[in-house]
Amino acid sequence: MGKINGKNHLLETNFLLERFLIYREVFSEHFKTMKVIERGEALRYETYSRLADNYIVNVHQFVRMCNKYLEKYNLENSSLADSLNQYLMEVISAINCLDFDKNLIDHRQLEKAKEKIRSTELQFMSTIGNLAK
């Protein structure tokens, strides 16, 4: 993978990293909302199904932004793209802990998903850091 070339590339890489951190927080808020729903403290119409739909919308927005960056700098087949893809796969698979029919959470599966997400987050941040070197 190449290095960051030029001021615009550096600025856009910083923007990508900033958005990554923002979306990371958004995704963690979804996990917190799961617990609020489980405790019965959420609004009546807030269900795991609605939460998952909203979660996927956020994932798609983040993916579109990342794809634009990767395409612009021809990084589609790079280690950055691979680490980002792995992260996104873990983020998306995290909603598998929800049983929409019974409106329940599989807590063990949720905790495993969070661990995998954390691991891939670190890998992505390391990869983007190497790009800046």
mmCIF file of C-alpha atoms in Angstrom:
data_model
loop_
_atom_site.group_PDB
_atom_site.id
_atom_site.type_symbol
_atom_site.label_atom_id
_atom_site.label_comp_id
_atom_site.label_asym_id
_atom_site.label_seq_id
_atom_site.Cartn_x
_atom_site.Cartn_y
_atom_site.Cartn_z
ATOM 1 C CA MET A 1 0.000 0.000 0.000
ATOM 2 C CA GLY A 2 1.298 3.447 -0.852
ATOM 3 C CA LYS A 3 1.780 6.407 1.383
ATOM 4 C CA ILE A 4 -0.364 9.492 1.671
ATOM 5 C CA ASN A 5 0.553 11.830 -1.168
ATOM 6 C CA GLY A 6 -0.347 15.483 -0.960
ATOM 7 C CA LYS A 7 -2.217 17.763 1.351
ATOM 8 C CA ASN A 8 -5.689 16.828 0.084
ATOM 9 C CA HIS A 9 -5.025 13.139 0.554
ATOM 10 C CA LEU A 10 -3.870 13.772 4.126
ATOM 11 C CA LEU A 11 -6.934 15.914 4.857
ATOM 12 C CA GLU A 12 -9.288 13.326 3.406
ATOM 13 C CA THR A 13 -7.542 10.547 5.324
ATOM 14 C CA ASN A 14 -7.998 12.547 8.521
ATOM 15 C CA PHE A 15 -11.647 13.060 7.576
ATOM 16 C CA LEU A 16 -12.049 9.306 7.036
ATOM 17 C CA LEU A 17 -10.518 8.592 10.424
ATOM 18 C CA GLU A 18 -12.729 11.208 12.081
ATOM 19 C CA ARG A 19 -15.843 9.699 10.490
ATOM 20 C CA PHE A 20 -14.690 6.243 11.522
ATOM 21 C CA LEU A 21 -14.529 7.419 15.148
ATOM 22 C CA ILE A 22 -17.945 9.076 14.893
ATOM 23 C CA TYR A 23 -19.578 6.001 13.389
ATOM 24 C CA ARG A 24 -17.849 3.803 15.952
ATOM 25 C CA GLU A 25 -19.649 5.833 18.604
ATOM 26 C CA VAL A 26 -22.934 5.603 16.679
ATOM 27 C CA PHE A 27 -22.633 1.825 16.518
ATOM 28 C CA SER A 28 -21.863 1.576 20.239
ATOM 29 C CA GLU A 29 -24.956 3.702 20.958
ATOM 30 C CA HIS A 30 -27.019 1.110 19.122
ATOM 31 C CA PHE A 31 -25.674 -1.542 21.503
ATOM 32 C CA LYS A 32 -26.625 0.633 24.465
ATOM 33 C CA THR A 33 -30.100 1.101 23.012
ATOM 34 C CA MET A 34 -30.480 -2.682 22.849
ATOM 35 C CA LYS A 35 -30.161 -2.782 26.613
ATOM 36 C CA VAL A 36 -32.651 0.082 27.038
ATOM 37 C CA ILE A 37 -35.173 -1.826 24.913
ATOM 38 C CA GLU A 38 -34.537 -4.993 26.904
ATOM 39 C CA ARG A 39 -35.198 -3.199 30.190
ATOM 40 C CA GLY A 40 -38.454 -1.843 28.780
ATOM 41 C CA GLU A 41 -37.293 1.757 29.095
ATOM 42 C CA ALA A 42 -37.466 2.567 25.380
ATOM 43 C CA LEU A 43 -40.370 4.162 23.614
ATOM 44 C CA ARG A 44 -43.163 1.733 22.884
ATOM 45 C CA TYR A 45 -42.523 1.643 19.131
ATOM 46 C CA GLU A 46 -38.763 1.078 19.523
ATOM 47 C CA THR A 47 -38.073 -2.581 18.821
ATOM 48 C CA TYR A 48 -34.977 -4.558 17.960
ATOM 49 C CA SER A 49 -36.190 -4.732 14.380
ATOM 50 C CA ARG A 50 -36.453 -0.953 14.062
ATOM 51 C CA LEU A 51 -33.111 -0.559 15.806
ATOM 52 C CA ALA A 52 -31.466 -3.028 13.407
ATOM 53 C CA ASP A 53 -32.947 -1.206 10.407
ATOM 54 C CA ASN A 54 -31.529 2.080 11.676
ATOM 55 C CA TYR A 55 -28.192 0.384 12.397
ATOM 56 C CA ILE A 56 -27.961 -0.941 8.829
ATOM 57 C CA VAL A 57 -28.800 2.509 7.419
ATOM 58 C CA ASN A 58 -25.867 3.931 9.380
ATOM 59 C CA VAL A 59 -23.575 1.143 8.186
ATOM 60 C CA HIS A 60 -24.553 1.823 4.565
ATOM 61 C CA GLN A 61 -23.873 5.546 4.942
ATOM 62 C CA PHE A 62 -20.440 4.810 6.357
ATOM 63 C CA VAL A 63 -19.705 2.254 3.625
ATOM 64 C CA ARG A 64 -20.601 4.747 0.877
ATOM 65 C CA MET A 65 -18.284 7.346 2.361
ATOM 66 C CA CYS A 66 -15.441 4.821 2.715
ATOM 67 C CA ASN A 67 -15.903 3.521 -0.823
ATOM 68 C CA LYS A 68 -15.622 7.041 -2.224
ATOM 69 C CA TYR A 69 -12.316 7.489 -0.391
ATOM 70 C CA LEU A 70 -10.972 4.101 -1.487
ATOM 71 C CA GLU A 71 -11.949 4.698 -5.111
ATOM 72 C CA LYS A 72 -10.553 8.229 -5.202
ATOM 73 C CA TYR A 73 -7.121 7.049 -4.057
ATOM 74 C CA ASN A 74 -7.194 3.682 -5.870
ATOM 75 C CA LEU A 75 -7.039 1.721 -2.621
ATOM 76 C CA GLU A 76 -9.725 -0.855 -3.441
ATOM 77 C CA ASN A 77 -7.290 -3.796 -3.207
ATOM 78 C CA SER A 78 -5.145 -2.470 -0.390
ATOM 79 C CA SER A 79 -4.581 -3.557 3.183
ATOM 80 C CA LEU A 80 -6.620 -0.495 4.216
ATOM 81 C CA ALA A 81 -9.587 -1.744 2.202
ATOM 82 C CA ASP A 82 -9.129 -5.244 3.653
ATOM 83 C CA SER A 83 -9.030 -4.032 7.256
ATOM 84 C CA LEU A 84 -11.997 -1.738 6.667
ATOM 85 C CA ASN A 85 -13.938 -4.576 5.058
ATOM 86 C CA GLN A 86 -13.187 -6.888 7.990
ATOM 87 C CA TYR A 87 -14.353 -4.217 10.430
ATOM 88 C CA LEU A 88 -17.577 -3.650 8.512
ATOM 89 C CA MET A 89 -18.285 -7.367 8.290
ATOM 90 C CA GLU A 90 -18.012 -7.621 12.085
ATOM 91 C CA VAL A 91 -20.184 -4.540 12.582
ATOM 92 C CA ILE A 92 -22.894 -5.951 10.331
ATOM 93 C CA SER A 93 -22.766 -9.440 11.843
ATOM 94 C CA ALA A 94 -23.211 -7.960 15.331
ATOM 95 C CA ILE A 95 -26.956 -7.678 14.798
ATOM 96 C CA ASN A 96 -27.135 -11.464 14.578
ATOM 97 C CA CYS A 97 -27.380 -11.398 18.361
ATOM 98 C CA LEU A 98 -30.963 -10.187 18.023
ATOM 99 C CA ASP A 99 -33.996 -12.441 17.783
ATOM 100 C CA PHE A 100 -36.559 -10.252 16.051
ATOM 101 C CA ASP A 101 -39.411 -12.750 16.413
ATOM 102 C CA LYS A 102 -39.067 -13.032 20.186
ATOM 103 C CA ASN A 103 -37.626 -9.524 20.621
ATOM 104 C CA LEU A 104 -34.658 -10.897 22.606
ATOM 105 C CA ILE A 105 -30.882 -10.412 22.788
ATOM 106 C CA ASP A 106 -28.349 -13.223 22.922
ATOM 107 C CA HIS A 107 -25.953 -11.548 25.364
ATOM 108 C CA ARG A 108 -23.082 -13.985 24.862
ATOM 109 C CA GLN A 109 -23.218 -13.497 21.134
ATOM 110 C CA LEU A 110 -23.424 -9.713 21.612
ATOM 111 C CA GLU A 111 -20.316 -9.663 23.810
ATOM 112 C CA LYS A 112 -18.401 -11.833 21.328
ATOM 113 C CA ALA A 113 -19.442 -9.480 18.526
ATOM 114 C CA LYS A 114 -18.276 -6.447 20.496
ATOM 115 C CA GLU A 115 -14.886 -8.106 21.107
ATOM 116 C CA LYS A 116 -14.481 -8.873 17.399
ATOM 117 C CA ILE A 117 -15.462 -5.316 16.509
ATOM 118 C CA ARG A 118 -12.894 -3.906 18.943
ATOM 119 C CA SER A 119 -10.208 -6.132 17.460
ATOM 120 C CA THR A 120 -10.988 -5.087 13.892
ATOM 121 C CA GLU A 121 -11.190 -1.424 14.945
ATOM 122 C CA LEU A 122 -7.655 -1.631 16.247
ATOM 123 C CA GLN A 123 -6.499 -3.342 13.067
ATOM 124 C CA PHE A 124 -8.101 -0.645 10.914
ATOM 125 C CA MET A 125 -6.593 2.172 12.982
ATOM 126 C CA SER A 126 -3.181 0.517 12.771
ATOM 127 C CA THR A 127 -3.502 0.143 9.012
ATOM 128 C CA ILE A 128 -4.532 3.756 8.480
ATOM 129 C CA GLY A 129 -1.679 4.811 10.764
ATOM 130 C CA ASN A 130 0.779 2.886 8.589
ATOM 131 C CA LEU A 131 -0.611 4.723 5.570
ATOM 132 C CA ALA A 132 0.373 8.035 7.156
ATOM 133 C CA LYS A 133 3.970 6.952 7.846
#
